[in-house]
Short mmCIF file of C-alpha atoms in Angstrom, two decimals:
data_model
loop_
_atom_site.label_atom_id
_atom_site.label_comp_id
_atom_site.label_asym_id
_atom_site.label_seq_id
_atom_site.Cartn_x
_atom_site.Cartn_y
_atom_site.Cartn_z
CA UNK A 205 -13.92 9.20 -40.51
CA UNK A 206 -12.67 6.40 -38.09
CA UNK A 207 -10.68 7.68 -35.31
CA UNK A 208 -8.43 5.24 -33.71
CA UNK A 209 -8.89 4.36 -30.77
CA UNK A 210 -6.63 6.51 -27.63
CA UNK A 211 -3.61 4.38 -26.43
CA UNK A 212 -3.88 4.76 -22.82
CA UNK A 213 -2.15 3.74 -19.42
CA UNK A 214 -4.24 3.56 -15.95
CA UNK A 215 -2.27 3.40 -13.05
CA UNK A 216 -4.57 2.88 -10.26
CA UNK A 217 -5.36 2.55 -6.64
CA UNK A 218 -7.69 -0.56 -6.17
CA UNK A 219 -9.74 -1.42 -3.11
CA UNK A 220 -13.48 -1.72 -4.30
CA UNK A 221 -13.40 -5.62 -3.44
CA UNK A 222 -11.60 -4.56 0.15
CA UNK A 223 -13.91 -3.65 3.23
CA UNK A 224 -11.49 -0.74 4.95
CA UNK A 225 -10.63 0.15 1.62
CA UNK A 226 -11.62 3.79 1.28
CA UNK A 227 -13.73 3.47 -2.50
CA UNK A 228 -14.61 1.47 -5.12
CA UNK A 229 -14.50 4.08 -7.67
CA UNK A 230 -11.04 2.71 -8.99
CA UNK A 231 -12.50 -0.73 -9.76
CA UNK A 232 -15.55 0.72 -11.50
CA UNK A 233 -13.30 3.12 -13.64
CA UNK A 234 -11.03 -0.33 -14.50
CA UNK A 235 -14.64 -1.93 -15.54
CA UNK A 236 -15.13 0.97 -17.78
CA UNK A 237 -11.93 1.34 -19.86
CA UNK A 238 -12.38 -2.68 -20.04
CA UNK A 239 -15.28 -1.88 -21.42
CA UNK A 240 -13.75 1.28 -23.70
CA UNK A 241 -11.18 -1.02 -24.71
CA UNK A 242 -13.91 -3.63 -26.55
CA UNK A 243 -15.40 -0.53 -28.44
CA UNK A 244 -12.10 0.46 -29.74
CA UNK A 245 -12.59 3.86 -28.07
CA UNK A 246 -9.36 3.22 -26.17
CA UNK A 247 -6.43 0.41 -26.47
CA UNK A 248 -6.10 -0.12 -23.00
CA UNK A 249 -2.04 -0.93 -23.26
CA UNK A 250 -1.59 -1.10 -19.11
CA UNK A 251 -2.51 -1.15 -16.06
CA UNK A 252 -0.19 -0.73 -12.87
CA UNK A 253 -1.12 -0.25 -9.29
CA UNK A 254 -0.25 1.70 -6.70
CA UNK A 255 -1.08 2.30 -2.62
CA UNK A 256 -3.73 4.75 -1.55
CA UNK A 257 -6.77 4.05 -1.22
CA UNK A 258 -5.67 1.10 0.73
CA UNK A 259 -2.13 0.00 1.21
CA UNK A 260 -0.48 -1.85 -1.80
CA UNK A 261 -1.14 -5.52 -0.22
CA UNK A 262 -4.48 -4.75 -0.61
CA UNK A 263 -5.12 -2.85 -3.84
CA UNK A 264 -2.83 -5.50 -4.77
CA UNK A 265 -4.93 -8.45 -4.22
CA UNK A 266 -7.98 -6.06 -5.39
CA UNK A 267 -6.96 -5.79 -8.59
CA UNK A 268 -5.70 -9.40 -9.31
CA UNK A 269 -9.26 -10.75 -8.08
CA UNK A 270 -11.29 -8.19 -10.44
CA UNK A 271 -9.22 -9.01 -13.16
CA UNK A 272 -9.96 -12.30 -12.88
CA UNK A 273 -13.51 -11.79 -12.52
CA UNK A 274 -13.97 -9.20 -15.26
CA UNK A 275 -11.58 -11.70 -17.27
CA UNK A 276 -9.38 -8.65 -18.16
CA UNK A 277 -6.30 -10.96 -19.35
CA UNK A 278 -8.71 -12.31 -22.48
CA UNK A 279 -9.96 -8.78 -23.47
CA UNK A 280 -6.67 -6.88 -23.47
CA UNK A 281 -3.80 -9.72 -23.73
CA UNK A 282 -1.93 -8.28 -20.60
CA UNK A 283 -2.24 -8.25 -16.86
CA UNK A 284 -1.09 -5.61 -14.12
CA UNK A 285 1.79 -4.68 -12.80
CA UNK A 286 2.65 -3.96 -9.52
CA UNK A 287 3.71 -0.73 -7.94
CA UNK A 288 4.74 2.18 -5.09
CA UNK A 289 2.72 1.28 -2.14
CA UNK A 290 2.65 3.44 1.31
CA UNK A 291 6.51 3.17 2.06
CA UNK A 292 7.50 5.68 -0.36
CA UNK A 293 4.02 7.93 0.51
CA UNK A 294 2.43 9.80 3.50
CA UNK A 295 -0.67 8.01 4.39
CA UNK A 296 -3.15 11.21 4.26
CA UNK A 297 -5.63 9.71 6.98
CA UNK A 298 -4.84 10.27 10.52
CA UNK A 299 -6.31 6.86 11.44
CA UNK A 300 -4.42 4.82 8.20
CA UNK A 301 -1.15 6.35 9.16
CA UNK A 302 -1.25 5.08 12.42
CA UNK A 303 -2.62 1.91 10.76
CA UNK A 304 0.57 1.87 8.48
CA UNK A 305 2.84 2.31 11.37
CA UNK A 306 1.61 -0.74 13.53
CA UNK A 307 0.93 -2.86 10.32
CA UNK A 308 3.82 -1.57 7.49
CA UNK A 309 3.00 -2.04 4.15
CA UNK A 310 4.96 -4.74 1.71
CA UNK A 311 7.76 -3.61 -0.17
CA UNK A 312 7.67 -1.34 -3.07
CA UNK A 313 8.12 -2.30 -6.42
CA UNK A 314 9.74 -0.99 -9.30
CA UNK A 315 7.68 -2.87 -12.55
CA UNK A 316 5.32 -0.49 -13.03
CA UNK A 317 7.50 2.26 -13.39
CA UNK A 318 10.12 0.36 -15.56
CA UNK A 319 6.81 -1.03 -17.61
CA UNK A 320 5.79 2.97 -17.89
CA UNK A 321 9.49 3.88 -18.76
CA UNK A 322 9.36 0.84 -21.54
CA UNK A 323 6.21 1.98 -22.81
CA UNK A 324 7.57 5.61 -23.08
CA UNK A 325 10.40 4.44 -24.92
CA UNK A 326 8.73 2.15 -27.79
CA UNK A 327 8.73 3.79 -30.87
CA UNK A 328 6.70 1.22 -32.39
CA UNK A 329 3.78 2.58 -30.80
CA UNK A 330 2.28 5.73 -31.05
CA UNK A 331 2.85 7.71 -27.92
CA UNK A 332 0.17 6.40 -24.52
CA UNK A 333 -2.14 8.79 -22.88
CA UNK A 334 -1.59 8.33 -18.83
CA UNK A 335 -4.43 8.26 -16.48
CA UNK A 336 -3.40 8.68 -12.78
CA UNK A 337 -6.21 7.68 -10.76
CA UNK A 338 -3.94 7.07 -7.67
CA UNK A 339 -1.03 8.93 -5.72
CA UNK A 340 0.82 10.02 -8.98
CA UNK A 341 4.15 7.97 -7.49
CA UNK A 342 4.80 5.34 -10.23
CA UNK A 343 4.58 7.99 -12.99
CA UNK A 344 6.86 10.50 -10.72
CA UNK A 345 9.69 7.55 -9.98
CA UNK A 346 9.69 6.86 -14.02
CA UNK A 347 10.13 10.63 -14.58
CA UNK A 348 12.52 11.14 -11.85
CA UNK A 349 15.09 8.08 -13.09
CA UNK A 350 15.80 10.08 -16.38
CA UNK A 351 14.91 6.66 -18.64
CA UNK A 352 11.72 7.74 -18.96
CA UNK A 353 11.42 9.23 -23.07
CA UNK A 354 8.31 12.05 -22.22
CA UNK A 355 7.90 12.08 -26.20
CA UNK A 356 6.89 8.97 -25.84
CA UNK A 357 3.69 9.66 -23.80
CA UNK A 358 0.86 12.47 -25.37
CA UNK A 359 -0.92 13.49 -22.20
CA UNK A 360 -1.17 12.70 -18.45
CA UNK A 361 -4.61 12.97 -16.70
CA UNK A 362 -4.02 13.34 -12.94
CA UNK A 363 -7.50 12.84 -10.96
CA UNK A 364 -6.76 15.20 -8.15
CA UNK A 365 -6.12 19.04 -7.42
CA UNK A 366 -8.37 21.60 -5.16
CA UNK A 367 -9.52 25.38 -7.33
CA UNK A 368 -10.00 27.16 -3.51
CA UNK A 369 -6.54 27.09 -2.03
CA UNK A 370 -7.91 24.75 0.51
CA UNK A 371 -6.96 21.09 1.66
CA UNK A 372 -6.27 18.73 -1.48
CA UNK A 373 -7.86 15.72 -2.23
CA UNK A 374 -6.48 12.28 -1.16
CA UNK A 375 -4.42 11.57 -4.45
CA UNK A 376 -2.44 14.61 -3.94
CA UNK A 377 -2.16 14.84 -0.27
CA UNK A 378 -0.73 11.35 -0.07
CA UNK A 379 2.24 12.49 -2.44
CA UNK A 380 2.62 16.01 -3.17
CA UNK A 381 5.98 15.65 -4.05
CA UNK A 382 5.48 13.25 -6.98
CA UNK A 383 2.16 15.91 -7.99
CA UNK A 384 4.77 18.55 -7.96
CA UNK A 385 7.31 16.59 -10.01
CA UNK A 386 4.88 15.67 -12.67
CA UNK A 387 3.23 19.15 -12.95
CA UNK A 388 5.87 21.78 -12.71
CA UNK A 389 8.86 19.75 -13.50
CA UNK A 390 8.10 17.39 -16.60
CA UNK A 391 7.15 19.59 -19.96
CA UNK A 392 4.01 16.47 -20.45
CA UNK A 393 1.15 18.13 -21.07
CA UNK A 394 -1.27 17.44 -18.24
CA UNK A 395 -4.88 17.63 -17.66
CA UNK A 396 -5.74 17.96 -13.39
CA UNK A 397 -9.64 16.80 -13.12
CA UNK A 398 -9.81 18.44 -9.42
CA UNK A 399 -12.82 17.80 -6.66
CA UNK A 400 -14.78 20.49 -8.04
CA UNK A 401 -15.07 18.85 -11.41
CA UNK A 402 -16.02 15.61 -9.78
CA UNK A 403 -18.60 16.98 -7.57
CA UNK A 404 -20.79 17.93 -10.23
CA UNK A 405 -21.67 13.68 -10.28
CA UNK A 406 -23.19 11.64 -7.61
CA UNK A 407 -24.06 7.76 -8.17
CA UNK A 408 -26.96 7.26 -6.37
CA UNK A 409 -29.06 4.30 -4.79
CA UNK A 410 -31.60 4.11 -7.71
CA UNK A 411 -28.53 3.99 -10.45
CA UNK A 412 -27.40 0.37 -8.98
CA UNK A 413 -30.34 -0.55 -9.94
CA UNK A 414 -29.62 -0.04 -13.62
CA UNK A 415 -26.52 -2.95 -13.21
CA UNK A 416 -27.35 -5.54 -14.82
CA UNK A 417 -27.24 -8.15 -11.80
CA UNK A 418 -25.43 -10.88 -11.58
CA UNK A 419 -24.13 -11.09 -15.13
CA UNK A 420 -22.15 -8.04 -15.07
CA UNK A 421 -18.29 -7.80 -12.90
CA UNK A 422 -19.90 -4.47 -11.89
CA UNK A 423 -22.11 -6.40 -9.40
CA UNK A 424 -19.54 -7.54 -7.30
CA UNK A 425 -18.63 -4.25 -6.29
CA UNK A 426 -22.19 -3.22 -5.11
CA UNK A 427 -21.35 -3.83 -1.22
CA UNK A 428 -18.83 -1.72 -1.53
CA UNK A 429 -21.23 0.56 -3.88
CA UNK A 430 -23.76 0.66 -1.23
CA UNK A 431 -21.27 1.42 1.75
CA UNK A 432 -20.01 4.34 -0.09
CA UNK A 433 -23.55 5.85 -0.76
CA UNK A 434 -24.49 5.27 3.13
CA UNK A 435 -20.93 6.69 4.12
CA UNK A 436 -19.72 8.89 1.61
CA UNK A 437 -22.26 12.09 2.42
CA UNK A 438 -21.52 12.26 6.29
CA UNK A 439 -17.68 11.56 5.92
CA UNK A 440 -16.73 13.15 2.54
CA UNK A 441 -19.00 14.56 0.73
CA UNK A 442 -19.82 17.64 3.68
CA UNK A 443 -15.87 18.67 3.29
CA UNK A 444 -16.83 19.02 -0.63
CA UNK A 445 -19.64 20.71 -0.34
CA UNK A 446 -17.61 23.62 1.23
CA UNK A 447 -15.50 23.72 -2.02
CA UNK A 448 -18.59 24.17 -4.35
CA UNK A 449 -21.03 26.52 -3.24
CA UNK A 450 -24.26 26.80 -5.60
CA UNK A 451 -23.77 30.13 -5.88
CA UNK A 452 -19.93 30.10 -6.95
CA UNK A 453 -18.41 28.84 -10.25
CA UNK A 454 -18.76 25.14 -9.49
CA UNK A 455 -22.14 23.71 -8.15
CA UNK A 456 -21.98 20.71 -6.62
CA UNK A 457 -24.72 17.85 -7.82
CA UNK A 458 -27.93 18.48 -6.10
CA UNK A 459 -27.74 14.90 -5.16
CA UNK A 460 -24.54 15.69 -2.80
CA UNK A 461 -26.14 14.36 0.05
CA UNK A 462 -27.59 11.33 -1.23
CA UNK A 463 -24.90 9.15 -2.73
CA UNK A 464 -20.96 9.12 -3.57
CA UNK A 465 -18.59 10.81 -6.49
CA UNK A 466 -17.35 8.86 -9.32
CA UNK A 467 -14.07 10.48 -9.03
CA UNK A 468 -12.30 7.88 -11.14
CA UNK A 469 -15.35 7.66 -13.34
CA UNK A 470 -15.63 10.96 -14.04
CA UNK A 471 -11.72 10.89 -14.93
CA UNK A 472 -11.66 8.56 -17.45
CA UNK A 473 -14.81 10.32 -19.18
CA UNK A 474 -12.70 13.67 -19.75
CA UNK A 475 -10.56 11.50 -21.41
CA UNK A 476 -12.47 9.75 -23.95
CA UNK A 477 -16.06 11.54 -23.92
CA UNK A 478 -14.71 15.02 -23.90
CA UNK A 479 -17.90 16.83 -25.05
CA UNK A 480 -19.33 15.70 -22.01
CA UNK A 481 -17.31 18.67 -20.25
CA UNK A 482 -17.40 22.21 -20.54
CA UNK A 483 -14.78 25.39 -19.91
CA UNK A 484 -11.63 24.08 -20.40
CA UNK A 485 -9.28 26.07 -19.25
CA UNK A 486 -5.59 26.32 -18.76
CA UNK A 487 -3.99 27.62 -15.65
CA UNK A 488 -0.51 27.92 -14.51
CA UNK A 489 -0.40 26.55 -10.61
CA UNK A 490 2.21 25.31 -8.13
CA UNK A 491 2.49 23.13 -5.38
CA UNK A 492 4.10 24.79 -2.51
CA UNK A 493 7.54 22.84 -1.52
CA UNK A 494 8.33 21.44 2.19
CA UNK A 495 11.01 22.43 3.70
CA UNK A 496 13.54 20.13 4.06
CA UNK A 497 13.68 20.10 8.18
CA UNK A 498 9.72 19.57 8.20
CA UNK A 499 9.73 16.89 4.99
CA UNK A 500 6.58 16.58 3.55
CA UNK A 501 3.28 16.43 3.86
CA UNK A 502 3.82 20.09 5.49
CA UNK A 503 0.92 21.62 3.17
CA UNK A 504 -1.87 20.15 1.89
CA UNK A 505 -2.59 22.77 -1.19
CA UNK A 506 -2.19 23.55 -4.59
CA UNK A 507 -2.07 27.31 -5.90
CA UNK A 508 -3.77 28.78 -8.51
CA UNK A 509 -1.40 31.22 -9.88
CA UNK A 510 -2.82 32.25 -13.54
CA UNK A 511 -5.80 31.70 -15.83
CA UNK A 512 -5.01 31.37 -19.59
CA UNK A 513 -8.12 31.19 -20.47
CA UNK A 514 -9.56 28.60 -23.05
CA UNK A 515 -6.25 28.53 -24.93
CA UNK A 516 -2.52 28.33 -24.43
CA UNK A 517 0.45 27.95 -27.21
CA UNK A 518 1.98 24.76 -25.39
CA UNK A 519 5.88 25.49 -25.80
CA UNK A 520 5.95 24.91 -22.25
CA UNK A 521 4.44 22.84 -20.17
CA UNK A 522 5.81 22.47 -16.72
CA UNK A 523 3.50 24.48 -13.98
CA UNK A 524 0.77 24.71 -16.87
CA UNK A 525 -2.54 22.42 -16.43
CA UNK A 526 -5.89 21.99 -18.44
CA UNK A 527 -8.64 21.84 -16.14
CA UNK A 528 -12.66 20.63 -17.38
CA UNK A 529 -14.41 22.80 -14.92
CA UNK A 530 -18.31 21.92 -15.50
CA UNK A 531 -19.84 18.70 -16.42
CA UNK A 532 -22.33 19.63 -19.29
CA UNK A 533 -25.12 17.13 -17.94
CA UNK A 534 -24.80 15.10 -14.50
CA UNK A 535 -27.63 12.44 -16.06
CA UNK A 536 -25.95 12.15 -18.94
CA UNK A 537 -22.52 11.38 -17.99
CA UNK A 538 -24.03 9.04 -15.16
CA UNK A 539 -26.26 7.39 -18.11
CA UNK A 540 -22.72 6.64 -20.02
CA UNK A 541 -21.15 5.32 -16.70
CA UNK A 542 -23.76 2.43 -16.27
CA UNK A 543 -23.90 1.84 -19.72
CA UNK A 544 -20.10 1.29 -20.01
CA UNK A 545 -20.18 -1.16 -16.91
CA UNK A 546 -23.45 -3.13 -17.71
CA UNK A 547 -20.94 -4.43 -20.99
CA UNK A 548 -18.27 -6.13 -19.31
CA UNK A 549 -19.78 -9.79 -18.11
CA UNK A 550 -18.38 -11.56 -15.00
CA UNK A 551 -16.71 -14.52 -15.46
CA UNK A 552 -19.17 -16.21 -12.77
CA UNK A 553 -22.48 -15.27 -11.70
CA UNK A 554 -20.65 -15.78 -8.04
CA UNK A 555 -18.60 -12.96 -7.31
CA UNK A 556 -15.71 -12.98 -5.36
CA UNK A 557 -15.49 -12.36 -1.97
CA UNK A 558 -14.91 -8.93 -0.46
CA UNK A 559 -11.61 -9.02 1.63
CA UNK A 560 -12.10 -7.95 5.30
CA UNK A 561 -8.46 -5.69 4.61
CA UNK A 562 -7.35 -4.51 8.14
CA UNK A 563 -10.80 -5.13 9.51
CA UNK A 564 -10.01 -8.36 10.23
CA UNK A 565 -6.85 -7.68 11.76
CA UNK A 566 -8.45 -5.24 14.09
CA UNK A 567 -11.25 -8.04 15.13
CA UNK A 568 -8.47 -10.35 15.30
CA UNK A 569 -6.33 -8.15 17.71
CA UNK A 570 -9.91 -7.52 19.82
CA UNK A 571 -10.47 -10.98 20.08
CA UNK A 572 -6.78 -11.67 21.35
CA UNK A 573 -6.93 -8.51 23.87
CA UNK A 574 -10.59 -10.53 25.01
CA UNK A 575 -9.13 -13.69 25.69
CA UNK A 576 -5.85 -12.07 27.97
CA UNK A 577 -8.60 -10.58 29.95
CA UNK A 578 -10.39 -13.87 30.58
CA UNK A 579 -7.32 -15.72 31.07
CA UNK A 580 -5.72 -12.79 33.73
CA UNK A 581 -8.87 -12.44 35.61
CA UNK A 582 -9.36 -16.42 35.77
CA UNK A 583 -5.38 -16.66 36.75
#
């Protein structure tokens, strides 16, 4: 038997073709459902972009440029749409908050929510899978308005959420609200694929070397790919090793230390290579709510309150989540990774050019602060 291939929305955080941006695991999951798409495993129906990773004049421009370059418009007949950038989040970096403050992001937009909210409410089409790979804002605005028909979408996927009770990922920190409105206030069901979950998968330096260079649009994401696997262990990967310990439910990839997590990778596999993933599990949880004097982000957790086990009747969704806990085979699910991106050609064999982001501002302003010196000294 055929099965048809999953209708499915990725809203998304860009910033694999950005320098400062913080990974390129978003472009490389984009690459992949382009890829999913052409298989008829998925019809990709939209994509829609958000700020996080970078702010949304960045993952912006990201995501216009890899389009492009992937030539996304031919395969799927539609382009992006544009999104809730850092205005209506809190930046979860010390050092990008302060960026955002001396250097505001653009203006928010409202398309990708009304595009969500029109794709909700089309009853031609069967009803869209949503992957949040992102803050979970655009989704959380559609919801929020009231337009927004929830029969019209079968699942979200939320790539985010902490098992330990400590500090949450970036996706959630950077808008627990909208989290909390999606998870314990919608009745969607929802599937949270936390840090544990993505831990179990590290891209290494040897995989890049199964890319298919330069015919593939994967290539021009392997500075970025390379940064992240030089980076990645000291800055981010330590903090998640604390959160798996071998000899605890989750272990962490042996590899930990040598490379960077697929988060966004790993996401879109629960979706369409389930088997890949063992326990499933449902748990009721909550994310604890600010008070209104402090405003958020006053706590950076999410709660575990119940285990349902491996099944639950679904009458009610809201504070309910299915959770993949293990991945059945790290090789493996690396193995359908690079095979995914090694069949989506570039456009050119010259990639584009990585954006410096707010490195270039910051050599800019260092340059300017050089000069003054000069000049006062010589004055």
């Amino acid at each position: 038997m055929i099965k048809e291939p999953i209708p499915l929305w990725i809203d998304t955080d860009t910033s694999g073709l950005v320098w400062s941006g913080l990974d390129c695991d978003d472009d490389l999951a984009v690459l992949a459902a382009l890829a999913l798409h052409k298989r008829q495993i998925i019809s990709l129906d939209g994509i829609s972009i958000c700020g996080g990773n970078a702010p949304l004049f960045h993952t912006w421009k990201d995501i216009l440029a890899l389009w492009k370059h992937a030539d996304g418009f031919q395969i799927t007949n539609m382009q992006p749409v544009k999104g809730y950038g850092w205005r209506s989040m809190q930046v979860a970096v010390s050092w990008l908050s302060w960026y955002n403050r001396v250097r505001p992001d653009e203006m928010d937009s409202e398309n990708a929510s009304i595009a969500i909210i029109e794709r909700s409410r089309d009853k031609s089409l069967d009803p869209v899978h949503i992957l949040m790979l992102g803050p979970p804002t655009n989704l959380a605005r559609a919801i929020d308005s009231d337009l927004l028909d929830q029969s019209g979408i079968s699942h979200v996927y939320l790539m985010g959420g902490e098992l330990t009770h400590q500090q949450l990922d970036l996706n959630f920190r950077t808008d627990r609200a909208s989290a909390r409105t999606i998870i314990e206030e919608s009745n969607i069901p929802t599937t949270v694929i936390p840090i544990q979950t993505c831990a179990q998968t590290i891209v290494t330096e040897s995989y890049l070397e199964r890319l298919d260079c330069p015919s593939v649009a994967a290539c021009a994401l392997l500075p970025k790919m390379k940064q992240q696997i030089k980076l990645m262990p000291r800055f981010v990967n330590q903090a998640v090793k604390k959160r798996c310990t071998i000899d605890g439910p989750w272990r962490p990839s042996p590899n930990l230390d040598s490379g960077f997590i697929p988060w966004d990778l790993v996401a879109l596999l629960a979706i369409t290579h389930e088997e890949e993933f063992i326990e499933w599990k449902y748990h009721r949880v909550s994310i604890p709510p600010c008070d209104d004097r402090i405003g958020e982000p006053c706590d950076s957790t999410m709660i575990i309150n119940e285990d349902f086990g491996e099944t639950f009747d679904g009458r009610d969704w809201k504070g309910v989540v299915r959770i993949p806990h293990k991945v059945r085979d790290e090789e493996k699910l690396l193995d359908v990774m690079f095979t995914l991106l090694n069949e989506v050609p570039a456009t050119s064999q010259q990639p584009p050019a990585l954006f410096f982001g707010f490195y270039g501002e910051v050599l800019l302003s260092i340059c300017l602060c050089i000069v003054i010196i000069i000049y006062m000294k010589r004055v």
